């Protein structure tokens, strides 16, 4: 019922915005705040909205929709293993200053059928076009190898994903897509970017924020660790020492 009510609202907004000359996206998300509690098994997000283009019906414009959900950005170090003298060892590493912890793309058609590679790279329309920022100098071949390795690793973890037929468009105006956040998703700020594309060009875009945060006891522990890092660290050390001493006393009596 809530989703239906919001779609009605979007339809009314489309009528109101029809006076605009340029196409406009009116996006909405089923959950702008995802709460991670104990036993969290993931969340299914519905991203939907409307595209308003007064000249569209007159000239027969048909839009494709691409939705990109990503965040939060984080620094990461990747290590490459190689077999040396019969033993698997770290043979090389590289650092990326900014890599999305989660990245998902849903589109109304396969991306190569919608835009060229240059446009896809500019707007990051796919896991192959994620803009990773390596630290320091790195050979292009090595950067490509490590970038592909990062994408493949996170794809197997369910953190990077693509659905090339994941957006449904109704009456050339309303659209909707579903993206699943897995249970191992990182907390933080996410952005849902929606792009309206026609004739290989991005004609409109809009962004909706999403917050994923821990709540309950786990949330309070995380907040305490962030607000009082020194006291939290000293408390953790004291607790570890006490538990070690207590375990030693117990086993000494056995």
mmCIF file of C-alpha atoms in Angstrom, residues 114-116 119 197-202:
data_model
loop_
_atom_site.group_PDB
_atom_site.id
_atom_site.type_symbol
_atom_site.label_atom_id
_atom_site.label_comp_id
_atom_site.label_asym_id
_atom_site.label_seq_id
_atom_site.Cartn_x
_atom_site.Cartn_y
_atom_site.Cartn_z
ATOM 1 C CA UNK A 114 22.120 1.607 -24.202
ATOM 2 C CA UNK A 115 25.402 3.583 -24.243
ATOM 3 C CA UNK A 116 28.949 3.304 -25.552
ATOM 4 C CA UNK A 119 29.629 7.112 -21.530
ATOM 5 C CA UNK A 197 19.077 7.654 -21.235
ATOM 6 C CA UNK A 198 17.905 8.066 -24.834
ATOM 7 C CA UNK A 199 19.826 7.749 -28.090
ATOM 8 C CA UNK A 200 22.988 6.856 -26.201
ATOM 9 C CA UNK A 201 22.982 10.047 -24.104
ATOM 10 C CA UNK A 202 22.233 10.649 -20.436
#
